[in-house]
PDB file of C-alpha atoms in Angstrom:
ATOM      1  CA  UNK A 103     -80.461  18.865  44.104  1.00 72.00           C
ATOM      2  CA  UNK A 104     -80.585  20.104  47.786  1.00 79.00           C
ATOM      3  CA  UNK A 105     -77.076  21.680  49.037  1.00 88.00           C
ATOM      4  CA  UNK A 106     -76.083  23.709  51.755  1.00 94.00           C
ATOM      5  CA  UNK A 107     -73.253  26.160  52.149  1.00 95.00           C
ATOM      6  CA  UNK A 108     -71.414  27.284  55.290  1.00 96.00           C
ATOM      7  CA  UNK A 109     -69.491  30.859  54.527  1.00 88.00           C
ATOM      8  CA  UNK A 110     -67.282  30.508  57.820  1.00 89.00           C
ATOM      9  CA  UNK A 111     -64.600  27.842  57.881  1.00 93.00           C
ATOM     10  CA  UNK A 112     -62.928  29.333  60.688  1.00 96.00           C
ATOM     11  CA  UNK A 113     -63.785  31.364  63.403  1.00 97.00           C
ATOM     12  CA  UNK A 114     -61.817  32.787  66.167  1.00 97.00           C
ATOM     13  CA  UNK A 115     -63.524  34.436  68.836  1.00 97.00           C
ATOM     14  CA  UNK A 116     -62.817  35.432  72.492  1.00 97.00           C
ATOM     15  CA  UNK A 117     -65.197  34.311  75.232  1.00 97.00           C
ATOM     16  CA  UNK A 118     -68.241  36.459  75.795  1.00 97.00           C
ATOM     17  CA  UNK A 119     -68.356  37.100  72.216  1.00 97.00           C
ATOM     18  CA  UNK A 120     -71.303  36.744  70.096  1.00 98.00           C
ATOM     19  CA  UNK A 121     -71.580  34.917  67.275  1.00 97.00           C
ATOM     20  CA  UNK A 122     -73.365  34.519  63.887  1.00 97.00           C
ATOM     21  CA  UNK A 123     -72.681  31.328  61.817  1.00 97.00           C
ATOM     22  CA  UNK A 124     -74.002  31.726  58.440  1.00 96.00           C
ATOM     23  CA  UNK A 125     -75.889  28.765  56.342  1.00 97.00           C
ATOM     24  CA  UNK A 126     -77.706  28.940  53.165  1.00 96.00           C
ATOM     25  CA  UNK A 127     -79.303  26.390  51.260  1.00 94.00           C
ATOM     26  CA  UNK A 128     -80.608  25.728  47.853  1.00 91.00           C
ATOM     27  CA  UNK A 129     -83.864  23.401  47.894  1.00 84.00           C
ATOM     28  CA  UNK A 130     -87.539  24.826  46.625  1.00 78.00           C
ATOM     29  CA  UNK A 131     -89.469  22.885  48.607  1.00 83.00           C
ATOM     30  CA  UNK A 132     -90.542  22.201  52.379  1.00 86.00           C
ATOM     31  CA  UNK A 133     -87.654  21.978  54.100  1.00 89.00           C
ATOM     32  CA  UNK A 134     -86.453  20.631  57.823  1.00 92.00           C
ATOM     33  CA  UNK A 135     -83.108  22.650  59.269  1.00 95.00           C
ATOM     34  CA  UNK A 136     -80.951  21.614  61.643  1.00 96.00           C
ATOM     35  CA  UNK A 137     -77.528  22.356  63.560  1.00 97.00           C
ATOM     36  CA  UNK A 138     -75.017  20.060  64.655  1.00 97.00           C
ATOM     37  CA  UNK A 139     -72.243  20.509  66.327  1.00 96.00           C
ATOM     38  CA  UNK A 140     -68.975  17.973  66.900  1.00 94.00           C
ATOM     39  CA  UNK A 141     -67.017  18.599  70.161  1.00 94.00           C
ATOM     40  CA  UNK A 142     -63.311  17.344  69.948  1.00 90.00           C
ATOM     41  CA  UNK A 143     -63.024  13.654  70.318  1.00 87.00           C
ATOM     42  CA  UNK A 144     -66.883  13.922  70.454  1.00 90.00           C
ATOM     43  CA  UNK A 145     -69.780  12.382  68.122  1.00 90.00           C
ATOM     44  CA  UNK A 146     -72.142  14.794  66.002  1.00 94.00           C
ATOM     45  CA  UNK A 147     -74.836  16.015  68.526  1.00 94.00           C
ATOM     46  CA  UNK A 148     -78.136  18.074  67.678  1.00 94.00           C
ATOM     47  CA  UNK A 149     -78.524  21.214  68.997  1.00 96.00           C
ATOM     48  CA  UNK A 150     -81.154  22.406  67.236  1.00 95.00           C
ATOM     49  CA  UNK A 151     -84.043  22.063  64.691  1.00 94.00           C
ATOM     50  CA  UNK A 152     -86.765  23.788  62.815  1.00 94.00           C
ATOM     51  CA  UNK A 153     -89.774  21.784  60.977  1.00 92.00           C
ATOM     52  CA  UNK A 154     -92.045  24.775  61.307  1.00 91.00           C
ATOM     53  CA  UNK A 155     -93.770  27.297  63.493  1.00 93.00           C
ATOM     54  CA  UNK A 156     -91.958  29.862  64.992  1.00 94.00           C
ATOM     55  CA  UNK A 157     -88.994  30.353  62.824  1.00 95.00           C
ATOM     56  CA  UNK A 158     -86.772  31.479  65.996  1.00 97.00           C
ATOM     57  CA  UNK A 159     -85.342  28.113  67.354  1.00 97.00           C
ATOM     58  CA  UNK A 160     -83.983  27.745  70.915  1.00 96.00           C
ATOM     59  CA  UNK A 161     -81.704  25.275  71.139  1.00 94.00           C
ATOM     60  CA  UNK A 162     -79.383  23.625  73.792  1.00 93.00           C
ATOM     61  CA  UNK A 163     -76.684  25.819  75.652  1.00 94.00           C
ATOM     62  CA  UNK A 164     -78.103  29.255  74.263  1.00 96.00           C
ATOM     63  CA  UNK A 165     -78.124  28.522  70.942  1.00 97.00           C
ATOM     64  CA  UNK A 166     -80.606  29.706  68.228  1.00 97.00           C
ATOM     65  CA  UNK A 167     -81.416  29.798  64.764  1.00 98.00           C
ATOM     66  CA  UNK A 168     -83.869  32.165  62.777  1.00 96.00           C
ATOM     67  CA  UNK A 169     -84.870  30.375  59.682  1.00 96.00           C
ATOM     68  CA  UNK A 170     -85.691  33.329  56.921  1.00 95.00           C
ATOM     69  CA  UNK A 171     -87.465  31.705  54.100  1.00 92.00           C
ATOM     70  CA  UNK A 172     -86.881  34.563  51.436  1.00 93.00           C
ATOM     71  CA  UNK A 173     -83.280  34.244  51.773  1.00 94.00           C
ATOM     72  CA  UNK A 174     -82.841  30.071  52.152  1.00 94.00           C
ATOM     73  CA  UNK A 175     -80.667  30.728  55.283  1.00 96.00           C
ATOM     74  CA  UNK A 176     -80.707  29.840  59.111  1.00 97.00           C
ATOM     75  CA  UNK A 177     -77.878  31.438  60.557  1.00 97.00           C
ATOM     76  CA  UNK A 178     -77.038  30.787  64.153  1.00 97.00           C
ATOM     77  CA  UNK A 179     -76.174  32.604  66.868  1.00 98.00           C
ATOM     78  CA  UNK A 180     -75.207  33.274  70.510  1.00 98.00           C
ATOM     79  CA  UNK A 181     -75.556  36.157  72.163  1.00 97.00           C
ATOM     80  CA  UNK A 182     -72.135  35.190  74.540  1.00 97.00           C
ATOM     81  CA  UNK A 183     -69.412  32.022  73.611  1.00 98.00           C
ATOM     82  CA  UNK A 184     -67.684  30.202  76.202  1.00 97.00           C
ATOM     83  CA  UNK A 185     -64.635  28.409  75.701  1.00 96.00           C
ATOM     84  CA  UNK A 186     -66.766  25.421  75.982  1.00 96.00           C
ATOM     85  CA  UNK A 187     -68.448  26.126  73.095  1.00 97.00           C
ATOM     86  CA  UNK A 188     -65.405  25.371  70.853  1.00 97.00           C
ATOM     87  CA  UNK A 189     -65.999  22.856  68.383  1.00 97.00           C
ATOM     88  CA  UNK A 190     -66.820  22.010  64.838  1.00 96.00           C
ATOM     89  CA  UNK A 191     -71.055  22.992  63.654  1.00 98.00           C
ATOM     90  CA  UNK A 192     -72.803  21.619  60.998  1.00 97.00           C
ATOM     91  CA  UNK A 193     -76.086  22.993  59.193  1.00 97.00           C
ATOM     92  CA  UNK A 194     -77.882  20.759  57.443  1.00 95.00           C
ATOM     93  CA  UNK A 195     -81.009  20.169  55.622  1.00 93.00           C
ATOM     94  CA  UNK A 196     -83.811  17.911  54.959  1.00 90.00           C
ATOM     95  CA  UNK A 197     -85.900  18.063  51.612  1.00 83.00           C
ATOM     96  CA  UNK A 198     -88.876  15.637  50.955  1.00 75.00           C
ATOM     97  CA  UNK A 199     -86.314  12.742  50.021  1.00 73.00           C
ATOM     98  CA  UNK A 200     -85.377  12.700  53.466  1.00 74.00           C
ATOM     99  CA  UNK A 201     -81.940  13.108  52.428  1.00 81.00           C
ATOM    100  CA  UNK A 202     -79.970  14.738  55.140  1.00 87.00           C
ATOM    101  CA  UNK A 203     -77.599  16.717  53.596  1.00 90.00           C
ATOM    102  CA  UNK A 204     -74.153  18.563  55.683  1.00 94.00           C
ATOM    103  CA  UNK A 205     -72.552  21.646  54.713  1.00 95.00           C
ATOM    104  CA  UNK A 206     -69.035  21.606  55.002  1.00 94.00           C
ATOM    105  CA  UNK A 207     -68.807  22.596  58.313  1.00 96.00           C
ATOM    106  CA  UNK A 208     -67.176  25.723  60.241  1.00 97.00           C
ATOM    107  CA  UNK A 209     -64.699  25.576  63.104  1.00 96.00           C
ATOM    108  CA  UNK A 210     -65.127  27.496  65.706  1.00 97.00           C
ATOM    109  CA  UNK A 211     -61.960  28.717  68.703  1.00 97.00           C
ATOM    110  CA  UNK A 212     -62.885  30.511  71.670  1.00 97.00           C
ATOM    111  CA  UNK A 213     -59.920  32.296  73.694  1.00 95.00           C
ATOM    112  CA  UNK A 214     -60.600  33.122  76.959  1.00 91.00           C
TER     113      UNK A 214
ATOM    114  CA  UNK B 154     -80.846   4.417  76.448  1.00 62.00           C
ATOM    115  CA  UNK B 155     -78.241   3.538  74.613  1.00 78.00           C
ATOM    116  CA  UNK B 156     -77.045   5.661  71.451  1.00 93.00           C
ATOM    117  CA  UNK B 157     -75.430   4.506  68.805  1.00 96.00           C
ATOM    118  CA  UNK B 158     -73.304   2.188  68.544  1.00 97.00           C
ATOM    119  CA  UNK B 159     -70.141   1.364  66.201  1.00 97.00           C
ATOM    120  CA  UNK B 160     -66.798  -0.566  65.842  1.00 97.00           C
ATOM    121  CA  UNK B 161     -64.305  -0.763  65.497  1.00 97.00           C
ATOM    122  CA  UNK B 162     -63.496   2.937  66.644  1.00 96.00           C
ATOM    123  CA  UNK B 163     -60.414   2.977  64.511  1.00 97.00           C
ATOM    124  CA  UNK B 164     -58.486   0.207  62.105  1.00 98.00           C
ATOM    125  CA  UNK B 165     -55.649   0.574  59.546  1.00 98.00           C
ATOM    126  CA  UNK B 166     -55.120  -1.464  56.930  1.00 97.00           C
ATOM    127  CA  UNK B 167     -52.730  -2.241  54.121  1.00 97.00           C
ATOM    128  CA  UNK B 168     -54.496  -0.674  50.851  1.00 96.00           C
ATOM    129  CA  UNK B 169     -56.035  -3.702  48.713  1.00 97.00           C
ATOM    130  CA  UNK B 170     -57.264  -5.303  51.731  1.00 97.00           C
ATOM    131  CA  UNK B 171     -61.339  -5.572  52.902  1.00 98.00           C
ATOM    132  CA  UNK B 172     -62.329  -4.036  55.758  1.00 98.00           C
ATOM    133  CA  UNK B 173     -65.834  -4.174  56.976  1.00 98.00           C
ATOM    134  CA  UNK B 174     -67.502  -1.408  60.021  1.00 97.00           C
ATOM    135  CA  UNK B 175     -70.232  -2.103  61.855  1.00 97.00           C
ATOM    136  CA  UNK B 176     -73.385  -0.120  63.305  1.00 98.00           C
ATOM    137  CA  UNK B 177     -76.152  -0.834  65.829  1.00 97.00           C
ATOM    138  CA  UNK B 178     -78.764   1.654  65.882  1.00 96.00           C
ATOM    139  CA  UNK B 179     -80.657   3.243  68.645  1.00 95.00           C
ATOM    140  CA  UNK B 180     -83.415   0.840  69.214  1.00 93.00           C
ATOM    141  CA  UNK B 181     -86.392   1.361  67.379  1.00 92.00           C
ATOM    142  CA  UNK B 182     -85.134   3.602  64.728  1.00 93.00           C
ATOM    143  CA  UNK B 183     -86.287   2.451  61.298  1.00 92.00           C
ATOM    144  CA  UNK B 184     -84.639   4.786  59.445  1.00 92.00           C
ATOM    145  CA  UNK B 185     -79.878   4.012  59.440  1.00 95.00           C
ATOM    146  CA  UNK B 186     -77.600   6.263  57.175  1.00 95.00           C
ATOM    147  CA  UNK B 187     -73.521   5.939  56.804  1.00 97.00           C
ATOM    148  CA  UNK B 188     -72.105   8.667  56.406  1.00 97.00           C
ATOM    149  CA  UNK B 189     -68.415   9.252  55.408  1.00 96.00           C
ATOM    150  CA  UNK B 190     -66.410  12.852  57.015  1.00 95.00           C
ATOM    151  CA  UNK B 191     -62.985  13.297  55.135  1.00 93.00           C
ATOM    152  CA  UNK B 192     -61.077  16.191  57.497  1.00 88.00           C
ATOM    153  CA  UNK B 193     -62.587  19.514  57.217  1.00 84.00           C
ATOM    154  CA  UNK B 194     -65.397  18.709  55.442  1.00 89.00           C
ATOM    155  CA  UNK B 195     -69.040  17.857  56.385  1.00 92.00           C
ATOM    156  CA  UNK B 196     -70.661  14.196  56.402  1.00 95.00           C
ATOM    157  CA  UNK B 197     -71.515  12.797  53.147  1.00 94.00           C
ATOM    158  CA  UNK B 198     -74.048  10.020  52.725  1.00 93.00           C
ATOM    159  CA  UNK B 199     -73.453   7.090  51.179  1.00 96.00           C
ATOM    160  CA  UNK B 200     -76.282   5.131  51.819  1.00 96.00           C
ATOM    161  CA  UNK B 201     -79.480   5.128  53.565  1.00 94.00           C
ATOM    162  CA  UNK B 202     -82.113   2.238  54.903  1.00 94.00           C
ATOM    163  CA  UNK B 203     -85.671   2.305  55.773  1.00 92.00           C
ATOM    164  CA  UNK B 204     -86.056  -0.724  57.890  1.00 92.00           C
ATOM    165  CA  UNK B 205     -84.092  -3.586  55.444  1.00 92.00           C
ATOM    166  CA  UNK B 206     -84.210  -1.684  52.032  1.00 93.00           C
ATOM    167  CA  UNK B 207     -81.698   0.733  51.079  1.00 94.00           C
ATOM    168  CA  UNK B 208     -84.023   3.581  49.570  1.00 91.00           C
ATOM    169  CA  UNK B 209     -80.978   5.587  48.653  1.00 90.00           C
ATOM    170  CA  UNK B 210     -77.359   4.836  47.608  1.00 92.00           C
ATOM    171  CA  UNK B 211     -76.716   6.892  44.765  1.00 89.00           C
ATOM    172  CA  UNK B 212     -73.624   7.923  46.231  1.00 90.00           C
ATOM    173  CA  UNK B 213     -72.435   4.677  47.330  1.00 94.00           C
ATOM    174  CA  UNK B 214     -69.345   3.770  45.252  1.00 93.00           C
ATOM    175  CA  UNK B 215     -70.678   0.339  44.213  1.00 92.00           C
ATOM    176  CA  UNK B 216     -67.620  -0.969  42.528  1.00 95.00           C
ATOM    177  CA  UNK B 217     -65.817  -1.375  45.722  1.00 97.00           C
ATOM    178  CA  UNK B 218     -68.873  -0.721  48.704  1.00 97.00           C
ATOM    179  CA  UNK B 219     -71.306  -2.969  49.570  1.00 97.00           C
ATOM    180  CA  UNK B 220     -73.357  -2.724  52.735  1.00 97.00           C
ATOM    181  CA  UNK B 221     -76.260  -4.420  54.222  1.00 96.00           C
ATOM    182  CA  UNK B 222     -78.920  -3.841  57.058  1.00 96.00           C
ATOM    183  CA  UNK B 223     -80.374  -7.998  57.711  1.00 84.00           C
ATOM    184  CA  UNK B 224     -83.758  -7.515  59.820  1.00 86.00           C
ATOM    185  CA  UNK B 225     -84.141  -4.256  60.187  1.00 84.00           C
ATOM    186  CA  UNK B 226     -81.614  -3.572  62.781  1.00 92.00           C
ATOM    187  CA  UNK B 227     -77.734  -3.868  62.698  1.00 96.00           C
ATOM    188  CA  UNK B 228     -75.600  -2.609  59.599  1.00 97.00           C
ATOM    189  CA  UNK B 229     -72.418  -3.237  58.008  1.00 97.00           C
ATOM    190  CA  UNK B 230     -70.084  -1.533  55.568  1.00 98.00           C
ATOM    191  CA  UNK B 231     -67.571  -2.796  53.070  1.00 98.00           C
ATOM    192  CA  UNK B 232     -64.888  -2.260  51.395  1.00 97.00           C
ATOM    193  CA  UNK B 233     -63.448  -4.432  48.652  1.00 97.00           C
ATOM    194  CA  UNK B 234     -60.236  -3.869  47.933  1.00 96.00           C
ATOM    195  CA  UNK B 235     -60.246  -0.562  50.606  1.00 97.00           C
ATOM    196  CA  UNK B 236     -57.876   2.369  47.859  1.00 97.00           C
ATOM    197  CA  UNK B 237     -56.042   4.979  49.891  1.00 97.00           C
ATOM    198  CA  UNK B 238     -58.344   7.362  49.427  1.00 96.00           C
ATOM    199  CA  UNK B 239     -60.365   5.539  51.589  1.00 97.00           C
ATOM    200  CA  UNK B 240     -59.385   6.718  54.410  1.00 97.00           C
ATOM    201  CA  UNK B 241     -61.673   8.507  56.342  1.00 97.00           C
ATOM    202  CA  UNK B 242     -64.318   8.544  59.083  1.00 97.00           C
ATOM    203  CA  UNK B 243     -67.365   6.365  58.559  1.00 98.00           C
ATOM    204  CA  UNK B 244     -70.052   7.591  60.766  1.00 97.00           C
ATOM    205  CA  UNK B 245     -73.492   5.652  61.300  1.00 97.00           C
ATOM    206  CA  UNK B 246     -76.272   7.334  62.142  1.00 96.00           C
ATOM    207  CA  UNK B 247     -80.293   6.460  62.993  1.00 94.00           C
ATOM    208  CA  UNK B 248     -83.716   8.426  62.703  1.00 92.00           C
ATOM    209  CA  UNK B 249     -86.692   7.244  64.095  1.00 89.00           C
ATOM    210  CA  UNK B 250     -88.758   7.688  60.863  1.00 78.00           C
ATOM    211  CA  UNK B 251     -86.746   9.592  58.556  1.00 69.00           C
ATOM    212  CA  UNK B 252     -88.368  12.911  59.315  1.00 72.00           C
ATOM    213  CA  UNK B 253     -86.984  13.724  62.784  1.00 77.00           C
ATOM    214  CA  UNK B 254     -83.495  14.075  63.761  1.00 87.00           C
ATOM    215  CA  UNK B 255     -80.660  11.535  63.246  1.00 91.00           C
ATOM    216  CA  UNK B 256     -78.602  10.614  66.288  1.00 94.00           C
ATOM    217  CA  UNK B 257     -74.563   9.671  65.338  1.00 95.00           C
ATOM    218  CA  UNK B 258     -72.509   7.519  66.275  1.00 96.00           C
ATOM    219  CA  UNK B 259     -68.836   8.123  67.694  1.00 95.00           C
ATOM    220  CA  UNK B 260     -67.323   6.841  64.076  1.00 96.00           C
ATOM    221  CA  UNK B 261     -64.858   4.536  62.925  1.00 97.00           C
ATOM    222  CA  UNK B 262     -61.186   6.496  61.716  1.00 97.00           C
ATOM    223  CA  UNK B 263     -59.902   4.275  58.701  1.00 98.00           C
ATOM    224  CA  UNK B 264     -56.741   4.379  57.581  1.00 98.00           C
ATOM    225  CA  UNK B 265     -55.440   3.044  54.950  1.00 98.00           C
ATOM    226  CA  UNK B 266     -51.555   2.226  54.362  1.00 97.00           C
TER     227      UNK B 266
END
């Protein structure tokens, strides 16, 4: 069965920062990858995905995820947080049921 | 274009009683989930459709959930008698074809009493 683990529940950072957010997954097969991320009083929104190619991942707001297939992980990262960039993120991961499946989540504060 | 869509945004309720959420999808999206988020955790599915059949809801606790998807487009989701454990945030969410990304809704916060 496909499942995905998040090692950071909570991380406190100050602004300019970087981060790593770690996700690992356990599914043999092709998979797609994606982060999510929940802004307070917000809805889930994407921001970003791999299906395949380039394993590097741009996403919105200067987000990206490397997607290492040896090690079942795509960690992501920023280079520099804002305070804005507080919020709850989500990996998740798509097998070949097209079951979208959430890891538990980490929480992320940025101090300025 | 409009994302998607779901009510009520919150509703408490006496435990024992029904209480029913509903979800319009992005238009065009074949593929709706419902999710459920307890705090601090991630979103678990309960149930998924492609188009009117519900290809997955192994996880759907059938003794007291029910949910339906007529034509293809709108959803709702039961529960009957709601339990205090219950109480949670149902999210909906809709994919295109299954494949690409799913777009969520804002939730609805039960609480049950």
């Amino acid at each position: 069965a496909q499942s995905v683990s998040q090692h950071n529940h909570h991380v406190i950072l100050s602004e300019a920062a970087s981060l790593e957010l770690g996700c690992n997954y356990s599914y043999g097969g092709t998979v797609n990858l994606f982060w999510y991320v929940q802004y307070p009083g917000q809805h889930l929104q994407l921001l970003l995905k791999y299906f395949s190619g380039d394993p590097l991942v741009k996403g919105i707001k200067g987000f990206e995820a490397e997607f290492i297939k040896s090690k079942f992980s795509f960690n992501l990262r920023k280079p520099s947080v804002q305070w804005s960039d507080t919020a709850e993120y989500f990996c998740a991961v798509k097998g070949n049921t097209d079951k979208l499946i959430f890891g538990t989540g980490t929480r992320l504060q940025v101090f300025p | 274009e409009a994302g998607v869509v779901q009510s009520p945004r919150y509703k408490i309720i006496e435990k024992k009683q029904p209480v029913a959420f509903w979800c319009n999808p992005i238009s065009g999206h074949n593929t709706l989930y419902w999710y459920l988020q307890n705090l601090g955790q991630g979103p678990e599915l309960l149930i998924r459709y492609e188009n009117e059949e519900a290809v997955d809801d192994s996880q759907l606790p059938k003794d007291r959930f029910s949910a339906e998807r007529l034509k293809g487009v709108d959803s709702t989701l039961k529960i009957q008698p709601a339990e205090l454990g219950d109480s949670a945030v149902y999210l909906c969410a809709s994919s295109l074809d299954g494949q690409g990304e799913a777009f969520f809704g804002q939730g609805t916060r039960l609480t049950v009493v």
